Amino acid sequence: MLSSTEENYLKAIYKISERDNKAASTNAISSEISTSAASVSDMLQRLSSKGMTHYEKYKGVTLTEQGNKIATNLIRKHRLWEVFLVEKLNFTWDEVHDLAEQLEHIQSPDLVNRLDQFLEHPKFDPHGDPIPDADGNFTHRRQIELTNLATEEIGTLVGVQEDSSTFLKYLDRMGLSLGTELKVLEKFEFDGSVKLLVNNKEQITISNKVCKNLFVKK
Amino acid sequence: MLSSTEENYLKAIYKISERDNKAASTNAISSEISTSAASVSDMLQRLSSKGMTHYEKYKGVTLTEQGNKIATNLIRKHRLWEVFLVEKLNFTWDEVHDLAEQLEHIQSPDLVNRLDQFLEHPKFDPHGDPIPDADGNFTHRRQIELTNLATEEIGTLVGVQEDSSTFLKYLDRMGLSLGTELKVLEKFEFDGSVKLLVNNKEQITISNKVCKNLFVKK
DNA sequence: TTCTATTTTTAGATTAGTCTAAATTTATTA
DNA sequence: TAATAAATTTAGACTAATCTAAAAATAGAA
Ligand SMILES: [Mn+2]
Ligand SMILES: [Mn+2]
Ligand SMILES: [Mn+2]
Ligand SMILES: [Mn+2]
């Protein structure tokens, strides 16, 4: 049984390895969880002695099968709780992440599966991220960055890269939510901003930075 | 903001003070939370310096208004989560306590009230214990120990003293649950055991120890 | 009231997780 | 390839929470 702290390290390693497709470096973990590199270095040795990670000094760290299983299960719990908070308790999508960060550490063999059943086995969380099943398998979805949509092409918003509260609130203000249909009207080469037709109604212009954080399905 | 550990001390102090109607002693707390008296003594000084308790060396400890508020809110959260687990996730009443012990420490100003709303403001938890409202007020119910029911009297089972899994499972086996109607058929003076008519159907005999753990409403 | 038993507190040590500063290793650049 | 920069690890210290053993205070009994 791992502590919440140890679990958070596993999650960070999982996230970084997936993003960069290589072993997670001490510094990467350090900035991911806002902890000093010295503390991270220390923890990596402990996690390895517990069989959670493969670690060679100065070479970075990867998850063992066991570590991967725990990390995946944490993600499963995190995302299921987010669905619960939005669907059942009517929280908004920008409010649930921090709460899920706490709830994902609740220890119970049964709870997560009962929650899954209660929510009717959702495949995606409120931010469009896939929820792994009990065996750790993710539903894969063909999605592309909005920046890769050509002029006149149409896509449906299915996910976001970032899930900071400020970004999500900005999307709400712009009338953008998961399922929204977007048509690219014009792409401005100057700064990469894009003019969109939203749900065949309003026209809005969003910056390149926003574009890069939106995933659509053609 | 207090740690889970500190919160558990406040809960223990609350529980003991209520039960014994006096300041909680170091030893009482020690046995309540299975921690050495030395550790308790140490923690009591810390809690007092944080304004959570009134503490005088060798004289025991009581909660301040602030400490009381936090303890009451923990009980509120604990019991609401128990209702959630039983009503929504179909856990049995003997499975939920340990999970609620974890869930009660989730920090969120909003969560508990939304949960309360989602559950439609339950007044009692699955063990018949009252759930305090947002202001800390408990619903009081006139209930008596089953041992105080005379022969031929009828009562409805509304609560249990103990909520250990073994006791609750025993009650399940005997066909006893909250709401069950009980008629006292015979009281055996020899060992204090009692013969009951359950829901006007079966007859069972239960020990004095069991009797003392059951609350009924006439 | 005085001795003894019980309760409580203090002293000193331990573990997890963290930090800063210093040392070491690896990577980059001239 | 040698010097320098960056990344990583080690050393040493701190806090929260715990323990055991010892000291001190209180309560109970003779
Ligand atoms: Mn999240
Ligand atoms: Mn999410
Ligand atoms: Mn309980
Ligand atoms: Mn209960």
Coordinates of C-alpha atoms (C1' of nucleotides) and ligand atoms in Angstrom, one line a residue:
Chain A
M1 CA 0.0 0.0 0.0
L2 CA 1.4 3.3 -1.1
S3 CA 1.0 6.8 0.5
S4 CA -0.8 9.5 -1.4
T5 CA 2.5 11.1 -1.9
E6 CA 4.0 8.1 -3.5
E7 CA 0.9 7.6 -5.7
N8 CA 1.3 11.2 -6.9
Y9 CA 4.8 10.5 -8.0
L10 CA 3.7 7.4 -10.0
K11 CA 1.0 9.5 -11.7
A12 CA 3.6 12.2 -12.6
I13 CA 6.0 9.6 -14.0
Y14 CA 3.2 8.1 -16.0
K15 CA 2.1 11.4 -17.4
I16 CA 5.6 12.5 -18.3
S17 CA 6.6 9.2 -19.9
E18 CA 3.5 9.2 -22.0
R19 CA 4.0 12.8 -23.1
D20 CA 7.7 12.5 -23.9
N21 CA 7.8 8.8 -24.9
K22 CA 10.9 8.2 -22.8
A23 CA 12.0 7.8 -19.2
A24 CA 11.0 10.6 -16.9
S25 CA 13.8 12.8 -15.7
T26 CA 14.2 14.1 -12.2
N27 CA 13.7 17.6 -13.3
A28 CA 10.6 16.9 -15.3
I29 CA 9.0 15.2 -12.3
S30 CA 10.3 18.0 -10.1
S31 CA 8.5 20.6 -12.1
E32 CA 5.4 18.5 -12.6
I33 CA 4.7 18.1 -8.9
S34 CA 6.4 21.3 -7.8
T35 CA 8.9 19.6 -5.5
S36 CA 12.7 20.1 -5.4
A37 CA 14.8 17.9 -7.5
A38 CA 16.6 16.7 -4.4
S39 CA 13.3 15.4 -2.9
V40 CA 12.4 13.7 -6.2
S41 CA 15.8 12.0 -6.4
D42 CA 15.3 10.7 -3.0
M43 CA 11.8 9.4 -3.7
L44 CA 12.8 7.7 -6.9
Q45 CA 15.1 5.5 -5.0
R46 CA 12.4 4.6 -2.5
L47 CA 9.9 3.9 -5.3
S48 CA 12.4 1.6 -7.0
S49 CA 13.1 -0.3 -3.8
K50 CA 9.4 -0.9 -3.6
G51 CA 9.3 -2.3 -7.1
M52 CA 7.3 0.5 -8.6
T53 CA 9.8 1.9 -10.9
H54 CA 12.9 1.0 -13.0
Y55 CA 15.6 3.5 -12.0
E56 CA 19.2 4.0 -12.8
K57 CA 20.9 7.0 -11.3
Y58 CA 21.2 9.9 -13.8
K59 CA 19.3 8.0 -16.4
G60 CA 15.7 8.8 -15.4
V61 CA 12.8 6.5 -14.4
T62 CA 10.1 4.3 -15.9
L63 CA 7.2 2.5 -14.3
T64 CA 7.3 -1.2 -13.7
E65 CA 4.2 -3.2 -14.6
Q66 CA 3.0 -2.8 -11.0
G67 CA 3.7 0.9 -11.0
N68 CA 1.9 1.3 -14.3
K69 CA -1.1 -0.5 -13.0
I70 CA -1.4 1.7 -9.9
A71 CA -0.9 4.9 -12.0
T72 CA -3.6 3.8 -14.5
N73 CA -6.0 3.0 -11.7
L74 CA -5.4 6.4 -10.2
I75 CA -6.3 8.0 -13.5
R76 CA -9.4 5.8 -13.7
K77 CA -10.4 6.9 -10.2
H78 CA -9.6 10.6 -10.9
R79 CA -11.7 10.7 -14.1
L80 CA -14.6 8.7 -12.7
W81 CA -14.8 11.0 -9.7
E82 CA -14.8 14.0 -12.1
V83 CA -17.7 12.5 -14.0
F84 CA -19.5 12.0 -10.7
L85 CA -18.9 15.5 -9.6
V86 CA -20.2 17.0 -12.8
E87 CA -23.0 14.6 -13.6
K88 CA -24.4 14.0 -10.2
L89 CA -23.4 16.9 -8.1
N90 CA -23.6 19.6 -10.8
F91 CA -20.1 20.9 -10.4
T92 CA -18.8 22.7 -13.5
W93 CA -15.9 21.2 -15.5
D94 CA -13.5 23.8 -14.2
E95 CA -14.2 23.0 -10.5
V96 CA -13.6 19.3 -10.4
H97 CA -9.9 18.7 -10.9
D98 CA -8.7 19.6 -7.4
L99 CA -11.4 17.6 -5.7
A100 CA -10.6 14.6 -7.9
E101 CA -7.0 14.9 -6.9
Q102 CA -8.1 14.2 -3.4
L103 CA -10.8 11.6 -4.2
E104 CA -8.5 9.5 -6.3
H105 CA -6.5 8.5 -3.2
I106 CA -9.4 6.9 -1.4
Q107 CA -8.4 3.3 -0.9
S108 CA -11.1 0.6 -1.6
P109 CA -11.0 -2.4 -3.8
D110 CA -14.7 -2.0 -4.5
L111 CA -15.5 1.7 -4.6
V112 CA -14.1 2.5 -8.0
N113 CA -16.0 -0.3 -9.7
R114 CA -19.3 0.5 -8.0
L115 CA -18.8 4.2 -8.9
D116 CA -18.2 3.1 -12.5
Q117 CA -21.4 1.1 -12.5
F118 CA -23.4 3.9 -10.9
L119 CA -22.2 6.3 -13.6
E120 CA -23.0 3.7 -16.3
H121 CA -19.5 3.0 -17.4
P122 CA -18.5 6.4 -18.9
K123 CA -15.8 6.3 -21.5
F124 CA -14.7 9.9 -21.2
D125 CA -14.4 12.4 -18.4
P126 CA -15.8 16.0 -18.4
H127 CA -12.6 17.2 -20.2
G128 CA -12.9 14.6 -22.9
D129 CA -10.1 12.4 -21.5
P130 CA -10.6 8.7 -21.8
I131 CA -11.3 6.7 -18.7
P132 CA -9.4 3.4 -18.5
D133 CA -11.5 0.3 -17.7
A134 CA -10.8 -2.0 -14.7
D135 CA -8.0 -3.7 -16.7
G136 CA -6.3 -0.4 -17.6
N137 CA -7.4 -0.2 -21.2
F138 CA -8.2 3.2 -22.6
T139 CA -10.7 3.8 -25.3
H140 CA -8.8 5.4 -28.2
R141 CA -10.4 8.1 -30.2
R142 CA -9.1 9.7 -33.5
Q143 CA -8.8 13.3 -32.6
I144 CA -6.6 16.1 -33.9
E145 CA -5.6 19.5 -32.7
L146 CA -7.8 22.3 -34.0
T147 CA -4.8 23.9 -35.5
N148 CA -4.7 21.0 -38.0
L149 CA -8.1 21.7 -39.4
A150 CA -8.0 23.4 -42.8
T151 CA -10.1 26.4 -43.7
E152 CA -13.7 25.4 -44.4
E153 CA -13.3 22.1 -42.5
I154 CA -15.7 21.2 -39.8
G155 CA -14.9 19.4 -36.5
T156 CA -16.6 18.6 -33.2
L157 CA -14.8 19.7 -30.0
V158 CA -14.0 16.5 -28.1
G159 CA -11.2 17.3 -25.7
V160 CA -8.9 19.9 -24.1
Q161 CA -5.1 19.7 -23.5
E162 CA -5.1 21.9 -20.5
D163 CA -7.7 21.7 -17.8
S164 CA -6.8 24.8 -15.7
S165 CA -9.8 26.6 -14.3
T166 CA -9.0 29.8 -16.1
F167 CA -8.8 28.1 -19.5
L168 CA -12.0 26.2 -19.0
K169 CA -13.8 29.3 -17.8
Y170 CA -12.6 31.2 -20.9
L171 CA -14.1 28.4 -23.1
D172 CA -17.4 28.8 -21.3
R173 CA -17.3 32.5 -22.0
M174 CA -16.7 31.8 -25.7
G175 CA -19.6 29.3 -25.8
L176 CA -17.3 26.4 -26.3
S177 CA -18.0 23.1 -24.7
L178 CA -17.5 19.4 -25.5
G179 CA -19.7 18.5 -28.5
T180 CA -19.7 22.0 -29.9
E181 CA -19.4 22.0 -33.7
L182 CA -16.7 24.2 -35.1
K183 CA -16.1 25.4 -38.7
V184 CA -12.9 27.0 -39.6
L185 CA -13.7 30.2 -41.5
E186 CA -10.3 31.8 -41.6
K187 CA -6.8 31.2 -40.4
F188 CA -4.6 34.3 -39.8
E189 CA -1.0 33.5 -40.7
F190 CA 0.3 36.5 -38.8
D191 CA -0.3 35.2 -35.3
G192 CA -1.9 31.8 -35.9
S193 CA -5.3 33.0 -34.6
V194 CA -8.4 31.4 -36.1
K195 CA -11.9 32.6 -36.9
L196 CA -14.6 30.0 -36.2
L197 CA -18.3 29.4 -36.8
V198 CA -19.7 27.9 -33.6
N199 CA -22.6 25.5 -33.9
N200 CA -23.6 27.2 -37.2
K201 CA -24.4 30.4 -35.4
E202 CA -21.9 32.7 -33.8
Q203 CA -18.5 33.7 -35.2
I204 CA -15.6 34.0 -32.8
T205 CA -11.9 34.4 -33.2
I206 CA -9.5 32.6 -30.9
S207 CA -5.8 32.8 -30.4
N208 CA -3.3 30.2 -31.6
K209 CA -2.6 29.3 -27.9
V210 CA -6.2 28.4 -27.4
C211 CA -6.3 26.4 -30.7
K212 CA -3.4 24.3 -29.6
N213 CA -5.3 23.3 -26.5
L214 CA -8.5 22.1 -28.3
F215 CA -9.0 18.6 -29.8
V216 CA -11.6 18.0 -32.5
K217 CA -13.0 15.0 -34.3
K218 CA -13.6 15.5 -38.0
Chain B
M1 CA -6.5 23.9 7.7
L2 CA -5.9 20.8 9.7
S3 CA -4.3 17.5 8.8
S4 CA -6.4 14.3 8.7
T5 CA -4.6 13.2 11.9
E6 CA -5.6 16.4 13.7
E7 CA -9.2 16.1 12.5
N8 CA -9.3 12.6 13.9
Y9 CA -8.2 13.8 17.3
L10 CA -11.0 16.4 17.2
K11 CA -13.5 13.8 16.4
A12 CA -12.3 11.5 19.2
I13 CA -12.5 14.4 21.7
Y14 CA -16.0 15.2 20.5
K15 CA -17.1 11.6 20.8
I16 CA -15.6 11.1 24.3
S17 CA -16.8 14.4 25.7
E18 CA -20.3 13.7 24.5
R19 CA -20.3 10.2 25.9
D20 CA -18.9 11.0 29.3
N21 CA -20.2 14.6 29.6
K22 CA -16.8 15.9 30.7
A23 CA -13.4 16.8 29.5
A24 CA -11.7 14.0 27.5
S25 CA -8.7 12.5 29.3
T26 CA -5.5 11.6 27.6
N27 CA -6.0 7.9 28.2
A28 CA -9.5 8.0 26.8
I29 CA -8.3 9.6 23.6
S30 CA -5.4 7.2 23.5
S31 CA -7.6 4.1 23.5
E32 CA -10.2 5.7 21.2
I33 CA -7.7 6.2 18.4
S34 CA -5.2 3.5 19.4
T35 CA -2.3 5.8 19.8
S36 CA 0.1 6.0 22.8
A37 CA -0.8 8.3 25.6
A38 CA 2.5 10.1 25.0
S39 CA 1.6 10.9 21.4
V40 CA -1.8 12.1 22.5
S41 CA -0.3 14.4 25.2
D42 CA 1.9 15.9 22.5
M43 CA -0.9 16.4 20.1
L44 CA -3.2 18.0 22.7
Q45 CA -0.7 20.8 23.1
R46 CA -0.5 21.4 19.4
L47 CA -4.3 21.4 19.0
S48 CA -4.6 23.9 21.8
S49 CA -1.9 26.2 20.3
K50 CA -4.0 26.1 17.2
G51 CA -7.1 27.2 19.1
M52 CA -9.0 24.0 18.6
T53 CA -9.1 22.9 22.2
H54 CA -9.1 24.1 25.8
Y55 CA -6.3 22.2 27.5
E56 CA -4.9 22.3 30.9
K57 CA -2.1 19.8 31.7
Y58 CA -3.4 16.8 33.7
K59 CA -7.0 18.2 33.5
G60 CA -8.1 16.8 30.2
V61 CA -9.3 18.6 27.1
T62 CA -12.5 20.1 25.6
L63 CA -13.2 21.5 22.2
T64 CA -13.3 25.3 21.5
E65 CA -16.2 26.6 19.4
Q66 CA -14.0 26.3 16.4
G67 CA -12.9 22.8 17.2
N68 CA -16.5 21.8 17.8
K69 CA -17.5 23.2 14.5
I70 CA -14.9 21.2 12.7
A71 CA -15.7 18.0 14.6
T72 CA -19.4 18.4 13.8
N73 CA -18.7 19.0 10.2
L74 CA -16.6 15.8 10.1
I75 CA -19.5 13.8 11.5
R76 CA -21.8 15.4 8.9
K77 CA -19.5 14.4 6.1
H78 CA -18.9 10.9 7.5
R79 CA -22.6 10.2 7.7
L80 CA -23.6 11.7 4.4
W81 CA -20.9 9.7 2.7
E82 CA -22.3 6.6 4.4
V83 CA -25.7 7.4 3.1
F84 CA -24.2 7.9 -0.4
L85 CA -22.4 4.6 -0.3
V86 CA -25.5 2.6 0.8
E87 CA -28.2 4.4 -1.2
K88 CA -26.3 5.1 -4.4
L89 CA -23.5 2.5 -4.6
N90 CA -25.4 -0.3 -2.9
F91 CA -22.8 -1.0 -0.2
T92 CA -24.2 -2.8 2.8
W93 CA -24.4 -1.0 6.2
D94 CA -21.5 -3.0 7.6
E95 CA -19.1 -2.1 4.7
V96 CA -19.3 1.7 4.8
H97 CA -17.7 2.9 8.0
D98 CA -14.0 2.5 7.0
L99 CA -14.6 4.1 3.6
A100 CA -16.4 7.1 5.3
E101 CA -13.4 7.5 7.6
Q102 CA -11.4 8.3 4.5
L103 CA -14.0 10.3 2.6
E104 CA -14.8 12.6 5.6
H105 CA -11.4 14.2 5.2
I106 CA -11.9 15.4 1.7
Q107 CA -11.6 19.2 1.8
S108 CA -14.1 21.2 -0.1
P109 CA -16.3 24.0 1.0
D110 CA -19.0 22.9 -1.5
L111 CA -18.8 19.2 -1.7
V112 CA -20.6 18.3 1.5
N113 CA -23.6 20.6 0.8
R114 CA -24.0 19.4 -2.8
L115 CA -23.8 15.8 -1.6
D116 CA -26.5 16.6 1.0
Q117 CA -28.7 18.0 -1.7
F118 CA -28.0 15.1 -4.1
L119 CA -29.1 12.7 -1.3
E120 CA -32.1 14.9 -0.6
H121 CA -31.1 16.0 2.9
P122 CA -31.2 12.8 4.8
K123 CA -31.6 13.2 8.5
F124 CA -30.1 9.8 9.6
D125 CA -27.3 7.6 8.3
P126 CA -27.5 3.9 7.6
H127 CA -26.9 3.1 11.2
G128 CA -29.7 5.4 12.4
D129 CA -27.3 8.1 13.6
P130 CA -28.5 11.7 13.1
I131 CA -26.8 13.8 10.4
P132 CA -26.1 17.4 11.6
D133 CA -27.2 20.1 9.2
A134 CA -24.8 22.8 7.8
D135 CA -25.1 24.7 11.0
G136 CA -24.2 21.7 13.1
N137 CA -27.7 21.0 14.5
F138 CA -28.7 17.4 15.0
T139 CA -32.2 16.1 14.7
H140 CA -33.1 14.7 18.0
R141 CA -35.2 11.5 18.2
R142 CA -36.8 10.0 21.2
Q143 CA -35.3 6.5 21.3
I144 CA -34.7 4.0 24.1
E145 CA -32.5 1.0 24.6
L146 CA -34.3 -2.2 23.7
T147 CA -33.6 -3.4 27.2
N148 CA -36.0 -0.7 28.5
L149 CA -38.9 -2.1 26.6
A150 CA -41.3 -4.1 28.9
T151 CA -42.7 -7.5 28.0
E152 CA -45.5 -7.2 25.4
E153 CA -44.4 -3.8 24.4
I154 CA -43.7 -3.0 20.7
G155 CA -40.9 -0.9 19.2
T156 CA -39.3 -0.1 15.9
L157 CA -35.6 -0.5 15.5
V158 CA -34.2 2.9 14.7
G159 CA -30.5 2.7 15.6
V160 CA -27.5 0.8 16.8
Q161 CA -24.9 1.6 19.5
E162 CA -22.1 -0.3 17.9
D163 CA -21.4 -0.3 14.2
S164 CA -18.7 -2.9 13.9
S165 CA -19.0 -5.1 10.8
T166 CA -19.4 -8.3 12.9
F167 CA -22.3 -6.9 14.9
L168 CA -24.1 -5.5 11.8
K169 CA -23.6 -8.8 9.9
Y170 CA -25.0 -10.6 12.9
L171 CA -28.1 -8.4 12.8
D172 CA -28.5 -9.1 9.1
R173 CA -28.4 -12.8 9.9
M174 CA -31.1 -12.4 12.5
G175 CA -33.3 -10.5 10.1
L176 CA -32.9 -7.2 12.0
S177 CA -32.6 -3.9 10.2
L178 CA -33.6 -0.3 10.7
G179 CA -37.4 -0.1 10.6
T180 CA -38.0 -3.6 11.8
E181 CA -40.8 -3.9 14.2
L182 CA -40.0 -5.8 17.5
K183 CA -42.3 -7.1 20.1
V184 CA -40.9 -8.2 23.4
L185 CA -42.3 -11.7 24.1
E186 CA -40.3 -12.7 27.1
K187 CA -37.4 -11.4 29.1
F188 CA -35.1 -13.9 30.8
E189 CA -33.9 -12.6 34.1
F190 CA -31.1 -15.2 34.3
D191 CA -28.9 -13.7 31.6
G192 CA -30.9 -10.8 30.4
S193 CA -31.6 -12.4 27.0
V194 CA -34.9 -11.5 25.3
K195 CA -37.3 -13.4 23.1
L196 CA -38.7 -11.2 20.3
L197 CA -41.3 -11.3 17.7
V198 CA -39.9 -9.8 14.5
N199 CA -42.2 -8.0 12.1
N200 CA -45.1 -10.0 13.4
K201 CA -43.6 -13.2 11.9
E202 CA -40.5 -14.9 13.2
Q203 CA -39.5 -15.4 16.8
I204 CA -35.8 -15.0 17.8
T205 CA -33.9 -14.8 21.1
I206 CA -31.0 -12.4 21.5
S207 CA -28.5 -11.9 24.2
N208 CA -28.4 -9.0 26.6
K209 CA -25.3 -7.7 25.0
V210 CA -27.1 -7.4 21.7
C211 CA -30.1 -5.8 23.4
K212 CA -28.0 -3.1 24.8
N213 CA -26.8 -2.2 21.4
L214 CA -30.2 -1.7 19.9
F215 CA -32.3 1.5 20.0
V216 CA -36.0 1.4 19.4
K217 CA -38.8 3.9 19.2
K218 CA -42.0 3.0 20.9
Chain C
dT1 C1' -2.4 12.1 55.8
dT2 C1' 1.0 9.4 53.8
dC3 C1' 2.1 5.8 50.7
dT4 C1' 1.1 3.6 46.4
dA5 C1' -1.0 3.0 42.0
dT6 C1' -2.6 5.2 38.0
dT7 C1' -2.4 8.8 34.8
dT8 C1' -0.1 12.1 32.3
dT9 C1' 3.8 14.5 30.6
dT10 C1' 8.7 14.8 29.1
dA11 C1' 12.9 13.1 26.9
dG12 C1' 14.9 11.1 23.2
dA13 C1' 14.6 8.3 19.1
dT14 C1' 12.4 7.1 14.4
dT15 C1' 10.2 7.5 9.8
dA16 C1' 8.2 10.0 5.7
dG17 C1' 8.6 13.8 3.2
dT18 C1' 10.5 17.9 2.4
dC19 C1' 14.2 21.8 1.9
dT20 C1' 18.9 24.2 0.7
dA21 C1' 23.6 23.9 -0.3
dA22 C1' 27.3 21.3 -1.9
dA23 C1' 29.3 17.5 -4.6
dT24 C1' 29.1 14.8 -8.6
dT25 C1' 27.8 13.3 -13.1
dT26 C1' 26.4 14.1 -17.8
dA27 C1' 25.7 17.2 -21.7
dT28 C1' 27.1 21.0 -24.5
dT29 C1' 30.0 24.1 -26.7
dA30 C1' 34.2 26.2 -28.1
Chain D
dT1 C1' 39.0 17.4 -26.4
dA2 C1' 38.8 20.4 -22.6
dA3 C1' 36.2 23.7 -20.3
dT4 C1' 31.8 25.1 -18.9
dA5 C1' 26.9 24.6 -18.1
dA6 C1' 23.1 21.9 -16.7
dA7 C1' 21.1 18.0 -14.4
dT8 C1' 21.3 15.0 -10.7
dT9 C1' 22.5 13.1 -6.4
dT10 C1' 24.2 13.4 -1.6
dA11 C1' 24.7 15.7 2.9
dG12 C1' 22.6 17.7 6.5
dA13 C1' 18.7 19.8 8.6
dC14 C1' 13.6 20.5 9.5
dT15 C1' 8.5 19.2 10.7
dA16 C1' 4.6 16.1 11.7
dA17 C1' 3.5 12.1 13.8
dT18 C1' 4.7 8.4 16.0
dC19 C1' 7.0 5.2 19.6
dT20 C1' 9.3 3.5 24.4
dA21 C1' 11.2 4.6 28.7
dA22 C1' 11.5 7.6 32.4
dA23 C1' 9.9 11.4 35.3
dA24 C1' 6.3 14.0 37.4
dA25 C1' 1.6 14.8 38.9
dT26 C1' -2.8 13.2 40.5
dA27 C1' -6.0 10.1 42.7
dG28 C1' -7.1 6.4 45.8
dA29 C1' -6.4 3.5 49.8
dA30 C1' -4.7 2.4 54.2
Ligands
MN1 MN -8.4 16.3 -13.6
MN2 MN -10.2 15.4 -16.4
MN3 MN -19.4 5.3 10.6
MN4 MN -22.8 5.6 10.8

